[in-house]
């Protein structure tokens, strides 16, 4: 059965992502997201009873880092990429409202 | 208020004592560092970078869960907790969700003469976010500054079940949690510096069968503020219920300066983290041998140590409790005890004179210039009658500033106990003559008067008289007055 994503859900996701869109854009998203979802709906045709969800496609023990510091030399370059800096702080619009 | 049942659960974050961050190899000692100097593509969330778990962070998180008697789950799985905030460059925090490191643990502590056991719901590992700076030098109006030095620092989150029933009990539980993480060396547990943070869920209900509405309180930065915030919140909720008003589930922030909690509404509805397993981090299967190796590192925990000090050294509970609050203080005590085996006397000196000197210098025992051996030597000198207790206090003060041995200070200053009876007899005679009332008091059976007279002799001799000999001479003299 196909599940439709409502406009309200699209609006919630946009809000969670702190993004704003025009009504037209939201309507377009609704359409796009629904076509993506209906594509994946095809997977529901498979009988997956007894198969556990796959979150990772590789197995075995992953590598671990030793607890020894390595300095990244390009740290100043990052500041050059920021739209605005103040000293070494990256400047962003204030989002805390009291 | 007595007609209400209070229910409190704690959520405690501790910064793990690793050298490097949780998923990259940047250093963790961000305190006082210039902003954005301890960063790399991984902790900045630059495209294409991949996280690799720090083995030591994993070990410390497991150790925490073990020390809290948790069942350790066989697989470690990390989830992405998605939310957008400027201090979180990836747009998600790597945390744990349905498979934490440990579950179903407990922590025990003594409260009002009872042994309390609070269940631990879960212990999980996660990374810290960066820091937003809202005020400061030359920041443009309406802007904040972001410092990513803290981003990716390993944390362990400890969640208790709602088993606490008063702000006082919650504080005691938190103190014990802090002591445990310090004892096992996973965190320095410093609330003021933010290496230990605490949120609390509080509810009140007129009936023990029915839980009240849960309110989450955040932003408490000291043990004192946790206690004050909880007490305020309990009172506030009871007051509303008394007025017949209803409570609703919400998050409130503690305002330390005003001493109140404020609703942080608006944020809740946005709280939908859409957790999913982080595909960049493979699950880790924990071998029994690995878990055993970690567990072997658990030293004696505070509660056990307190009991041992009470049994082995016959210390009163209160004193033993103060000693074990700080592992390094208890270590110092036991070290000194090896060379001066009078636990009660040593303990008294530790909790009065040693703590006083530390407080005055604003340092803790690990920074002290006086070693346990040096303190033991000073106490041996009193014990042997080489110096009086009064003199020793001054000597200890000097030891704290100079780091010299007691014996060196004593000989340098020419301090010695006057044990010469002839010399002391003269002083005793003078004191007796000057204080006829005290003599009469003593003779009429007031024991206290004797102490006063000994004190006068000590004063005359500037503390250098041997108090035992003074007492003997005085008693002889007073006996002859009868």
XYZ file of C-alpha atoms in Angstrom, chain A:
98
model
C 0.000 0.000 0.000
C 1.337 3.368 -0.905
C 1.769 5.925 1.815
C 1.457 9.558 0.932
C 3.519 12.176 2.674
C 1.253 15.033 3.614
C 2.014 18.685 3.162
C 1.926 19.010 6.948
C 4.721 16.450 7.293
C 6.803 18.279 4.707
C 6.321 21.474 6.685
C 7.420 19.757 9.907
C 10.570 18.415 8.268
C 11.374 21.852 6.849
C 10.937 23.328 10.314
C 13.163 20.692 11.910
C 15.792 21.481 9.285
C 15.418 25.196 10.051
C 14.666 25.877 6.366
C 11.887 28.028 4.973
C 10.165 27.590 1.621
C 7.405 29.197 -0.377
C 4.052 27.399 -0.620
C 4.887 26.468 -4.212
C 8.210 24.947 -3.181
C 6.549 22.999 -0.397
C 4.013 21.608 -2.845
C 6.834 20.572 -5.181
C 8.639 18.852 -2.342
C 5.497 16.990 -1.496
C 5.385 15.619 -5.008
C 9.104 14.808 -5.163
C 9.212 13.110 -1.787
C 6.186 11.054 -2.650
C 7.733 9.806 -5.852
C 10.917 8.853 -3.951
C 8.885 7.013 -1.365
C 6.771 5.173 -3.905
C 10.009 4.045 -5.544
C 11.104 2.465 -2.269
C 7.640 1.049 -1.711
C 8.615 -1.509 -4.311
C 10.815 -3.094 -1.674
C 7.727 -3.964 0.319
C 6.927 -6.608 -2.255
C 9.775 -8.704 -0.863
C 8.978 -11.128 1.905
C 11.421 -10.116 4.634
C 9.955 -12.018 7.502
C 12.719 -13.160 9.831
C 15.346 -10.932 8.217
C 16.766 -8.321 10.581
C 17.105 -4.744 9.290
C 20.432 -4.024 7.613
C 22.005 -0.886 9.015
C 25.511 -1.708 7.865
C 26.712 -3.464 4.772
C 30.044 -4.528 6.173
C 30.887 -6.820 9.062
C 33.859 -7.652 11.218
C 35.443 -5.572 13.946
C 35.930 -1.952 12.874
C 39.290 -0.251 13.408
C 39.703 1.834 16.553
C 41.806 4.939 17.093
C 44.628 4.940 19.651
C 44.211 7.711 22.206
C 47.124 9.743 20.859
C 46.772 13.236 19.526
C 47.461 14.236 15.928
C 47.345 17.940 15.106
C 45.551 18.953 11.925
C 47.713 21.564 10.290
C 45.007 23.178 8.162
C 42.939 24.510 11.009
C 43.416 28.138 9.947
C 42.221 27.309 6.462
C 38.820 26.428 7.939
C 38.444 29.955 9.258
C 39.195 31.299 5.772
C 36.235 29.296 4.449
C 33.796 30.775 6.959
C 31.612 33.598 5.619
C 32.391 35.670 8.688
C 34.774 35.337 11.611
C 35.361 37.349 14.743
C 38.833 36.643 16.053
C 38.923 32.865 15.786
C 35.173 32.470 16.302
C 32.944 31.582 13.361
C 30.094 34.085 13.276
C 26.507 32.839 12.900
C 23.130 34.534 13.337
C 21.961 34.412 16.936
C 19.241 31.858 17.473
C 18.834 32.038 21.211
C 15.902 34.228 22.189
C 15.218 34.966 25.817
